[in-house]
mmCIF file of C-alpha atoms in Angstrom:
data_model
loop_
_atom_site.group_PDB
_atom_site.id
_atom_site.type_symbol
_atom_site.label_atom_id
_atom_site.label_comp_id
_atom_site.label_asym_id
_atom_site.label_seq_id
_atom_site.Cartn_x
_atom_site.Cartn_y
_atom_site.Cartn_z
ATOM 1 C CA MET A 2 0.000 0.000 0.000
ATOM 2 C CA VAL A 3 1.194 3.484 -0.895
ATOM 3 C CA GLU A 4 -0.184 6.537 0.881
ATOM 4 C CA ALA A 5 0.056 9.533 -1.443
ATOM 5 C CA GLY A 6 -1.942 12.043 -3.422
ATOM 6 C CA ALA A 7 -3.728 10.685 -6.483
ATOM 7 C CA THR A 8 -1.604 12.791 -8.814
ATOM 8 C CA ILE A 9 1.550 12.804 -10.923
ATOM 9 C CA LEU A 10 2.905 16.324 -11.370
ATOM 10 C CA GLY A 11 5.592 18.234 -13.241
ATOM 11 C CA CYS A 12 7.810 21.183 -12.356
ATOM 12 C CA LEU A 13 8.736 24.261 -14.342
ATOM 13 C CA GLY A 14 12.501 24.226 -14.740
ATOM 14 C CA THR A 15 15.803 22.474 -14.312
ATOM 15 C CA GLU A 16 15.869 23.044 -10.554
ATOM 16 C CA LEU A 17 13.128 22.742 -7.985
ATOM 17 C CA SER A 18 12.155 26.140 -6.588
ATOM 18 C CA ALA A 19 11.490 26.632 -2.895
ATOM 19 C CA SER A 20 7.806 27.268 -3.602
ATOM 20 C CA GLU A 21 7.528 24.103 -5.670
ATOM 21 C CA ALA A 22 9.256 22.038 -2.989
ATOM 22 C CA ALA A 23 6.878 23.405 -0.359
ATOM 23 C CA PHE A 24 3.862 22.709 -2.559
ATOM 24 C CA PHE A 25 4.947 19.148 -3.334
ATOM 25 C CA ARG A 26 5.620 18.512 0.339
ATOM 26 C CA GLN A 27 1.997 19.393 1.106
ATOM 27 C CA ALA A 28 0.400 17.880 -2.000
ATOM 28 C CA ASP A 29 2.410 14.639 -1.720
ATOM 29 C CA PRO A 30 1.877 13.467 -5.321
ATOM 30 C CA PHE A 31 2.374 9.793 -6.027
ATOM 31 C CA GLY A 32 5.083 10.676 -8.521
ATOM 32 C CA PHE A 33 6.539 13.179 -10.949
ATOM 33 C CA ILE A 34 7.063 13.581 -14.689
ATOM 34 C CA LEU A 35 9.889 15.362 -16.489
ATOM 35 C CA PHE A 36 9.897 17.094 -19.876
ATOM 36 C CA ALA A 37 12.547 18.666 -22.089
ATOM 37 C CA ARG A 38 12.254 21.925 -20.129
ATOM 38 C CA ASN A 39 13.559 20.055 -17.074
ATOM 39 C CA ILE A 40 16.576 18.463 -18.735
ATOM 40 C CA GLU A 41 20.073 19.808 -19.407
ATOM 41 C CA SER A 42 22.661 17.217 -18.360
ATOM 42 C CA PRO A 43 22.870 13.898 -16.525
ATOM 43 C CA GLN A 44 24.230 15.548 -13.386
ATOM 44 C CA GLN A 45 21.519 18.210 -13.375
ATOM 45 C CA VAL A 46 18.729 15.639 -13.898
ATOM 46 C CA ALA A 47 20.118 13.530 -11.069
ATOM 47 C CA ARG A 48 19.999 16.565 -8.769
ATOM 48 C CA LEU A 49 16.452 17.379 -9.839
ATOM 49 C CA THR A 50 15.123 13.849 -9.336
ATOM 50 C CA ALA A 51 16.754 13.745 -5.896
ATOM 51 C CA SER A 52 15.146 17.093 -5.021
ATOM 52 C CA LEU A 53 11.723 15.870 -6.085
ATOM 53 C CA ARG A 54 12.002 12.776 -3.906
ATOM 54 C CA GLU A 55 13.321 14.832 -1.023
ATOM 55 C CA ALA A 56 10.285 17.113 -1.286
ATOM 56 C CA VAL A 57 7.881 14.228 -0.622
ATOM 57 C CA GLY A 58 10.189 12.326 1.711
ATOM 58 C CA ARG A 59 10.045 8.995 -0.101
ATOM 59 C CA ASP A 60 11.301 7.132 -3.143
ATOM 60 C CA ALA A 61 8.553 8.453 -5.412
ATOM 61 C CA PRO A 62 8.624 7.320 -9.056
ATOM 62 C CA VAL A 63 9.944 9.874 -11.523
ATOM 63 C CA MET A 64 8.865 9.276 -15.101
ATOM 64 C CA VAL A 65 9.552 10.628 -18.551
ATOM 65 C CA ASP A 66 8.509 10.008 -22.170
ATOM 66 C CA GLN A 67 11.571 8.356 -23.688
ATOM 67 C CA GLU A 68 10.128 6.392 -26.587
ATOM 68 C CA GLY A 69 12.775 7.381 -29.136
ATOM 69 C CA GLY A 70 12.311 9.479 -32.245
ATOM 70 C CA ARG A 71 10.313 12.686 -31.769
ATOM 71 C CA VAL A 72 9.132 11.695 -28.313
ATOM 72 C CA GLN A 73 12.459 11.603 -26.554
ATOM 73 C CA ARG A 74 13.047 14.105 -23.753
ATOM 74 C CA LEU A 75 16.691 13.175 -23.065
ATOM 75 C CA ARG A 76 18.676 13.905 -26.203
ATOM 76 C CA ALA A 77 22.182 14.237 -27.639
ATOM 77 C CA PRO A 78 24.853 15.147 -26.782
ATOM 78 C CA HIS A 79 24.375 13.603 -23.344
ATOM 79 C CA TRP A 80 22.076 10.748 -24.362
ATOM 80 C CA HIS A 81 21.718 8.421 -27.337
ATOM 81 C CA GLU A 82 19.459 9.472 -30.219
ATOM 82 C CA TRP A 83 17.021 6.679 -31.039
ATOM 83 C CA LEU A 84 15.123 5.955 -34.237
ATOM 84 C CA PRO A 85 11.346 6.374 -34.091
ATOM 85 C CA PRO A 86 9.907 3.010 -33.006
ATOM 86 C CA LEU A 87 8.219 2.287 -36.343
ATOM 87 C CA ASP A 88 11.439 3.124 -38.198
ATOM 88 C CA GLN A 89 13.458 0.717 -36.056
ATOM 89 C CA MET A 90 10.877 -1.979 -36.681
ATOM 90 C CA ALA A 91 11.175 -1.443 -40.441
ATOM 91 C CA ALA A 92 14.976 -1.576 -40.249
ATOM 92 C CA THR A 93 15.188 -4.738 -38.120
ATOM 93 C CA ARG A 94 16.379 -7.955 -39.688
ATOM 94 C CA GLU A 95 13.844 -10.758 -39.995
ATOM 95 C CA GLY A 96 13.373 -12.732 -36.806
ATOM 96 C CA ALA A 97 15.203 -10.195 -34.648
ATOM 97 C CA VAL A 98 12.371 -7.840 -33.673
ATOM 98 C CA ALA A 99 11.931 -8.931 -30.073
ATOM 99 C CA ARG A 100 15.658 -8.905 -29.335
ATOM 100 C CA ALA A 101 16.217 -5.554 -31.036
ATOM 101 C CA VAL A 102 13.388 -3.895 -29.144
ATOM 102 C CA TRP A 103 14.521 -5.423 -25.840
ATOM 103 C CA LEU A 104 18.056 -4.143 -26.394
ATOM 104 C CA ARG A 105 16.804 -0.667 -27.264
ATOM 105 C CA TYR A 106 14.758 -0.309 -24.094
ATOM 106 C CA ARG A 107 17.306 -2.004 -21.859
ATOM 107 C CA LEU A 108 19.768 0.648 -23.005
ATOM 108 C CA ILE A 109 17.210 3.416 -22.566
ATOM 109 C CA ALA A 110 16.559 2.152 -19.038
ATOM 110 C CA GLU A 111 20.280 2.321 -18.293
ATOM 111 C CA GLU A 112 20.383 5.968 -19.320
ATOM 112 C CA LEU A 113 17.250 6.875 -17.386
ATOM 113 C CA ARG A 114 18.125 5.102 -14.174
ATOM 114 C CA ALA A 115 21.590 6.649 -14.130
ATOM 115 C CA CYS A 116 20.018 10.069 -13.558
ATOM 116 C CA GLY A 117 17.253 9.000 -11.177
ATOM 117 C CA ILE A 118 14.371 8.352 -13.590
ATOM 118 C CA ASP A 119 12.692 5.035 -12.864
ATOM 119 C CA ALA A 120 9.521 5.000 -14.985
ATOM 120 C CA ASN A 121 9.152 5.434 -18.734
ATOM 121 C CA CYS A 122 5.895 6.213 -20.531
ATOM 122 C CA ALA A 123 6.336 3.315 -22.955
ATOM 123 C CA PRO A 124 5.464 0.995 -24.620
ATOM 124 C CA THR A 125 3.031 2.572 -27.022
ATOM 125 C CA ALA A 126 0.762 -0.379 -27.772
ATOM 126 C CA ASP A 127 -1.394 1.531 -30.250
ATOM 127 C CA ILE A 128 -1.713 0.106 -33.776
ATOM 128 C CA ALA A 129 -0.759 2.356 -36.685
ATOM 129 C CA CYS A 130 -3.173 2.461 -39.597
ATOM 130 C CA ALA A 131 -4.028 4.640 -42.592
ATOM 131 C CA VAL A 132 -5.868 7.248 -40.517
ATOM 132 C CA THR A 133 -3.466 7.437 -37.538
ATOM 133 C CA HIS A 134 -2.597 11.078 -36.896
ATOM 134 C CA PRO A 135 1.043 11.930 -37.714
ATOM 135 C CA PHE A 136 1.672 12.908 -34.074
ATOM 136 C CA LEU A 137 1.375 9.189 -33.220
ATOM 137 C CA HIS A 138 1.991 7.171 -36.381
ATOM 138 C CA ASN A 139 5.738 6.477 -36.239
ATOM 139 C CA ARG A 140 5.610 6.136 -32.451
ATOM 140 C CA CYS A 141 3.743 2.850 -32.946
ATOM 141 C CA PHE A 142 5.497 -0.500 -33.310
ATOM 142 C CA GLY A 143 3.424 -1.804 -36.195
ATOM 143 C CA THR A 144 0.182 -2.096 -38.108
ATOM 144 C CA ASP A 145 -1.205 -5.369 -36.744
ATOM 145 C CA PRO A 146 -1.961 -6.635 -33.234
ATOM 146 C CA ALA A 147 0.564 -9.481 -33.243
ATOM 147 C CA THR A 148 3.546 -7.320 -34.226
ATOM 148 C CA VAL A 149 2.616 -4.574 -31.789
ATOM 149 C CA THR A 150 2.121 -7.081 -28.977
ATOM 150 C CA LEU A 151 5.492 -8.740 -29.617
ATOM 151 C CA ALA A 152 7.386 -5.452 -29.663
ATOM 152 C CA ALA A 153 5.520 -3.844 -26.787
ATOM 153 C CA ARG A 154 6.191 -6.881 -24.604
ATOM 154 C CA ALA A 155 9.894 -6.730 -25.474
ATOM 155 C CA CYS A 156 9.949 -3.009 -24.681
ATOM 156 C CA ALA A 157 8.346 -3.551 -21.281
ATOM 157 C CA GLU A 158 10.680 -6.422 -20.434
ATOM 158 C CA GLY A 159 13.745 -4.414 -21.444
ATOM 159 C CA LEU A 160 12.701 -1.528 -19.231
ATOM 160 C CA LEU A 161 11.905 -3.785 -16.266
ATOM 161 C CA ALA A 162 15.242 -5.565 -16.635
ATOM 162 C CA GLY A 163 16.865 -2.142 -16.386
ATOM 163 C CA GLY A 164 15.021 -1.198 -13.200
ATOM 164 C CA VAL A 165 12.553 1.126 -14.931
ATOM 165 C CA LEU A 166 8.779 0.720 -14.729
ATOM 166 C CA PRO A 167 6.975 0.702 -18.085
ATOM 167 C CA VAL A 168 3.805 2.779 -18.474
ATOM 168 C CA MET A 169 1.776 1.258 -21.320
ATOM 169 C CA LYS A 170 -0.228 3.696 -23.445
ATOM 170 C CA HIS A 171 -2.793 4.752 -24.651
ATOM 171 C CA LEU A 172 -5.523 2.511 -23.259
ATOM 172 C CA PRO A 173 -7.668 1.206 -24.848
ATOM 173 C CA GLY A 174 -6.055 2.236 -28.164
ATOM 174 C CA HIS A 175 -5.241 5.499 -29.965
ATOM 175 C CA GLY A 176 -4.377 4.187 -33.418
ATOM 176 C CA ARG A 177 -7.652 4.879 -35.185
ATOM 177 C CA ALA A 178 -7.772 8.483 -34.002
ATOM 178 C CA SER A 179 -7.345 10.846 -36.951
ATOM 179 C CA ALA A 180 -7.144 13.879 -34.651
ATOM 180 C CA ASP A 181 -4.352 14.833 -32.257
ATOM 181 C CA SER A 182 -5.755 14.635 -28.720
ATOM 182 C CA HIS A 183 -3.282 17.326 -27.662
ATOM 183 C CA GLN A 184 -5.355 19.712 -29.802
ATOM 184 C CA SER A 185 -8.893 18.320 -30.062
ATOM 185 C CA LEU A 186 -11.074 15.379 -29.003
ATOM 186 C CA PRO A 187 -10.812 12.427 -31.412
ATOM 187 C CA ARG A 188 -13.878 10.292 -32.096
ATOM 188 C CA VAL A 189 -13.475 6.705 -33.245
ATOM 189 C CA GLU A 190 -16.489 5.157 -34.984
ATOM 190 C CA ALA A 191 -15.356 1.507 -35.203
ATOM 191 C CA SER A 192 -17.602 -1.267 -33.920
ATOM 192 C CA ARG A 193 -17.161 -2.861 -30.540
ATOM 193 C CA ALA A 194 -16.260 -6.213 -32.126
ATOM 194 C CA ASP A 195 -13.652 -4.649 -34.407
ATOM 195 C CA LEU A 196 -12.083 -2.704 -31.534
ATOM 196 C CA LEU A 197 -11.877 -5.758 -29.286
ATOM 197 C CA ALA A 198 -10.374 -7.920 -32.032
ATOM 198 C CA ASN A 199 -7.797 -5.364 -33.142
ATOM 199 C CA ASP A 200 -7.138 -2.097 -31.295
ATOM 200 C CA PHE A 201 -7.702 -3.451 -27.801
ATOM 201 C CA ALA A 202 -5.933 -6.773 -28.405
ATOM 202 C CA PRO A 203 -2.333 -5.708 -27.612
ATOM 203 C CA PHE A 204 -3.468 -4.143 -24.353
ATOM 204 C CA ALA A 205 -5.288 -7.331 -23.385
ATOM 205 C CA ALA A 206 -2.149 -9.351 -24.144
ATOM 206 C CA LEU A 207 -0.120 -6.966 -21.955
ATOM 207 C CA ALA A 208 -2.694 -6.594 -19.201
ATOM 208 C CA ASP A 209 -0.216 -7.856 -16.595
ATOM 209 C CA LEU A 210 2.028 -4.786 -16.910
ATOM 210 C CA PRO A 211 2.321 -2.648 -13.768
ATOM 211 C CA MET A 212 1.196 0.767 -15.051
ATOM 212 C CA ALA A 213 -0.783 2.215 -17.944
ATOM 213 C CA MET A 214 -2.171 5.471 -19.284
ATOM 214 C CA THR A 215 -5.596 6.212 -20.721
ATOM 215 C CA ALA A 216 -6.498 7.809 -24.065
ATOM 216 C CA HIS A 217 -8.530 11.004 -24.412
ATOM 217 C CA ILE A 218 -10.679 9.469 -27.165
ATOM 218 C CA VAL A 219 -14.418 8.925 -27.603
ATOM 219 C CA PHE A 220 -15.278 5.427 -28.823
ATOM 220 C CA THR A 221 -18.787 5.997 -30.108
ATOM 221 C CA ALA A 222 -19.804 2.331 -30.107
ATOM 222 C CA LEU A 223 -19.028 2.119 -26.386
ATOM 223 C CA ASP A 224 -19.634 5.588 -24.918
ATOM 224 C CA ALA A 225 -20.703 8.254 -27.406
ATOM 225 C CA ASP A 226 -20.341 11.086 -24.906
ATOM 226 C CA CYS A 227 -17.206 10.767 -22.787
ATOM 227 C CA PRO A 228 -13.548 10.233 -23.682
ATOM 228 C CA ALA A 229 -12.144 7.017 -22.266
ATOM 229 C CA THR A 230 -10.284 8.916 -19.532
ATOM 230 C CA ALA A 231 -13.554 10.207 -18.076
ATOM 231 C CA SER A 232 -15.861 7.319 -18.989
ATOM 232 C CA PRO A 233 -16.943 4.821 -16.325
ATOM 233 C CA LEU A 234 -18.022 2.527 -19.158
ATOM 234 C CA MET A 235 -14.585 2.606 -20.750
ATOM 235 C CA ILE A 236 -12.666 2.201 -17.504
ATOM 236 C CA THR A 237 -14.854 -0.792 -16.674
ATOM 237 C CA LEU A 238 -14.041 -2.228 -20.109
ATOM 238 C CA ILE A 239 -10.318 -1.626 -19.490
ATOM 239 C CA ARG A 240 -10.517 -3.430 -16.163
ATOM 240 C CA GLN A 241 -12.894 -6.257 -17.035
ATOM 241 C CA GLU A 242 -12.728 -7.023 -20.765
ATOM 242 C CA ILE A 243 -9.178 -5.944 -21.508
ATOM 243 C CA GLY A 244 -8.257 -7.213 -18.045
ATOM 244 C CA PHE A 245 -5.756 -4.558 -17.006
ATOM 245 C CA GLY A 246 -5.224 -4.860 -13.263
ATOM 246 C CA GLY A 247 -2.370 -2.422 -12.772
ATOM 247 C CA LEU A 248 -2.100 1.220 -11.801
ATOM 248 C CA LEU A 249 -4.080 3.350 -14.268
ATOM 249 C CA MET A 250 -3.256 7.011 -14.816
ATOM 250 C CA THR A 251 -4.781 9.549 -17.144
ATOM 251 C CA ASP A 252 -2.943 10.976 -20.078
ATOM 252 C CA ASP A 253 -2.069 14.618 -19.412
ATOM 253 C CA ILE A 254 -5.272 16.372 -18.378
ATOM 254 C CA GLY A 255 -3.913 19.618 -19.780
ATOM 255 C CA MET A 256 -4.525 18.370 -23.340
ATOM 256 C CA HIS A 257 -7.182 20.178 -25.363
ATOM 257 C CA ALA A 258 -9.188 16.993 -25.939
ATOM 258 C CA LEU A 259 -10.647 17.590 -22.479
ATOM 259 C CA THR A 260 -12.918 20.443 -21.445
ATOM 260 C CA GLY A 261 -13.854 22.088 -18.170
ATOM 261 C CA ASP A 262 -11.605 23.497 -15.489
ATOM 262 C CA PHE A 263 -8.762 21.437 -14.135
ATOM 263 C CA GLY A 264 -10.567 20.422 -10.971
ATOM 264 C CA ALA A 265 -13.502 19.151 -13.020
ATOM 265 C CA ARG A 266 -11.215 17.212 -15.358
ATOM 266 C CA ALA A 267 -9.419 15.560 -12.462
ATOM 267 C CA GLY A 268 -12.638 14.755 -10.653
ATOM 268 C CA ALA A 269 -14.240 13.225 -13.735
ATOM 269 C CA ALA A 270 -11.264 10.961 -14.397
ATOM 270 C CA LEU A 271 -11.124 9.693 -10.834
ATOM 271 C CA ALA A 272 -14.893 9.239 -10.687
ATOM 272 C CA ALA A 273 -14.684 7.172 -13.877
ATOM 273 C CA GLY A 274 -12.221 4.818 -12.198
ATOM 274 C CA CYS A 275 -8.728 6.119 -13.028
ATOM 275 C CA ASP A 276 -6.286 5.726 -10.140
ATOM 276 C CA LEU A 277 -4.136 8.788 -10.833
ATOM 277 C CA VAL A 278 -4.387 12.160 -12.546
ATOM 278 C CA LEU A 279 -1.399 13.182 -14.675
ATOM 279 C CA HIS A 280 -0.765 16.926 -14.948
ATOM 280 C CA CYS A 281 2.371 17.837 -16.838
ATOM 281 C CA ASN A 282 3.073 21.529 -17.415
ATOM 282 C CA GLY A 283 4.136 22.529 -13.898
ATOM 283 C CA GLU A 284 1.853 25.587 -13.749
ATOM 284 C CA MET A 285 1.169 26.156 -10.069
ATOM 285 C CA ALA A 286 -2.432 27.397 -10.282
ATOM 286 C CA GLU A 287 -3.436 24.413 -12.402
ATOM 287 C CA MET A 288 -1.639 21.982 -10.107
ATOM 288 C CA GLU A 289 -3.357 23.468 -7.067
ATOM 289 C CA ALA A 290 -6.759 22.866 -8.669
ATOM 290 C CA VAL A 291 -5.839 19.321 -9.668
ATOM 291 C CA VAL A 292 -4.506 18.449 -6.228
ATOM 292 C CA ALA A 293 -7.556 19.902 -4.490
ATOM 293 C CA ALA A 294 -9.890 17.826 -6.671
ATOM 294 C CA SER A 295 -7.884 14.609 -6.599
ATOM 295 C CA GLY A 296 -7.399 13.835 -2.927
ATOM 296 C CA THR A 297 -5.442 10.739 -2.000
ATOM 297 C CA LEU A 298 -5.182 7.288 -3.518
ATOM 298 C CA THR A 299 -8.162 5.063 -2.812
ATOM 299 C CA PRO A 300 -7.358 1.827 -0.960
ATOM 300 C CA ALA A 301 -7.618 -0.124 -4.221
ATOM 301 C CA ALA A 302 -5.396 2.364 -6.060
ATOM 302 C CA ALA A 303 -2.911 2.352 -3.175
ATOM 303 C CA ALA A 304 -2.674 -1.438 -3.405
ATOM 304 C CA ARG A 305 -2.110 -1.262 -7.168
ATOM 305 C CA ALA A 306 0.504 1.454 -6.621
ATOM 306 C CA GLY A 307 2.338 -0.718 -4.127
ATOM 307 C CA ALA A 308 2.278 -3.672 -6.496
ATOM 308 C CA ALA A 309 3.643 -1.519 -9.329
ATOM 309 C CA LEU A 310 6.469 -0.057 -7.259
ATOM 310 C CA ALA A 311 7.400 -3.536 -6.034
ATOM 311 C CA GLN A 312 8.427 -4.326 -9.617
ATOM 312 C CA ARG A 313 11.227 -1.760 -9.523
ATOM 313 C CA GLN A 314 14.347 -3.879 -9.275
ATOM 314 C CA GLN A 315 18.070 -3.355 -9.042
ATOM 315 C CA PRO A 316 19.245 -4.159 -12.563
ATOM 316 C CA ALA A 317 22.070 -6.523 -13.355
ATOM 317 C CA PRO A 318 25.127 -4.748 -14.789
ATOM 318 C CA ILE A 319 25.401 -4.535 -18.574
ATOM 319 C CA ASP A 320 28.107 -3.748 -21.089
ATOM 320 C CA SER A 321 26.362 -0.840 -22.840
ATOM 321 C CA ALA A 322 28.840 -0.707 -25.712
ATOM 322 C CA ALA A 323 28.350 -4.411 -26.414
ATOM 323 C CA LEU A 324 24.561 -4.090 -26.361
ATOM 324 C CA HIS A 325 24.680 -1.078 -28.692
ATOM 325 C CA ALA A 326 26.882 -3.070 -31.053
ATOM 326 C CA GLU A 327 24.507 -6.020 -30.958
ATOM 327 C CA LEU A 328 21.528 -3.767 -31.658
ATOM 328 C CA SER A 329 23.343 -2.164 -34.566
ATOM 329 C CA SER A 330 24.067 -5.616 -36.006
ATOM 330 C CA LEU A 331 20.346 -6.424 -35.978
ATOM 331 C CA LEU A 332 19.389 -3.376 -38.057
ATOM 332 C CA HIS A 333 19.732 -3.096 -41.832
ATOM 333 C CA THR A 334 20.814 0.508 -41.362
ATOM 334 C CA GLY A 335 23.711 -0.624 -39.191
ATOM 335 C CA GLY A 336 22.820 2.008 -36.620
#
């Protein structure tokens, strides 16, 4: 069981201000998320992650989006530049997909953990298709459930082997969305049967993973009114039909797919059955509203949080250069 606020929050800069530290001490979020604005060098990130944990007085998870490609917050020259996931998949030699993806995310985990980050918002288990919005398309691992499931499982296992918790996204599936949920609310018109057989299938196959993130998408065949994040019907489907039993957070509630003030957004997500509210931009007034509306983890969420954190492990040492060389050998590009 974990006693904490039902939130994951960000901060504004590369150092924690005194006012932020005081706020986090009182708000006691379950964890934190970093973005490019928070990142300059490995030493600086290590100081920042230590400051965040010190503010709440416990080993809170600190997460980031380090998928590779466009969605990669830690970049050169201090960190490796990774191909977009779909590009690596296309470049991988036949029969080597699972190993290549595992190597990629084991190496990413090594970089993250070295500076105090112990959760990664990956794998993306969405399925790319003809209508997938460009913001997401090459972040996917493939265009069919079996390929995506294979690669997403390898990603999660590589991260876990490196002591980093995977956060699967975007439940129950963002691939058919032709709109960018950062900017507007996508509506997916596919049938329930088609969604269950295709879009939702990778998530069902990976339902044992410790943490996951919802999608701000309306699935009209299932709930024509509410995006999955704020839909009791969709959260029930995620829990019962997809079978996800882990810790469930919202995608960033600052995205324009959602409407209403921040307290209302947070309250709706938690009322629908999400365990945690993710708020990313570090704006104090917004965070205050989110924290006030979110309260603390429910007993069930606290138990799921404890189970997720128990999967953080001390990784076995690796020879990073050797693993990079092996990964390179598995790609037609040679790099």
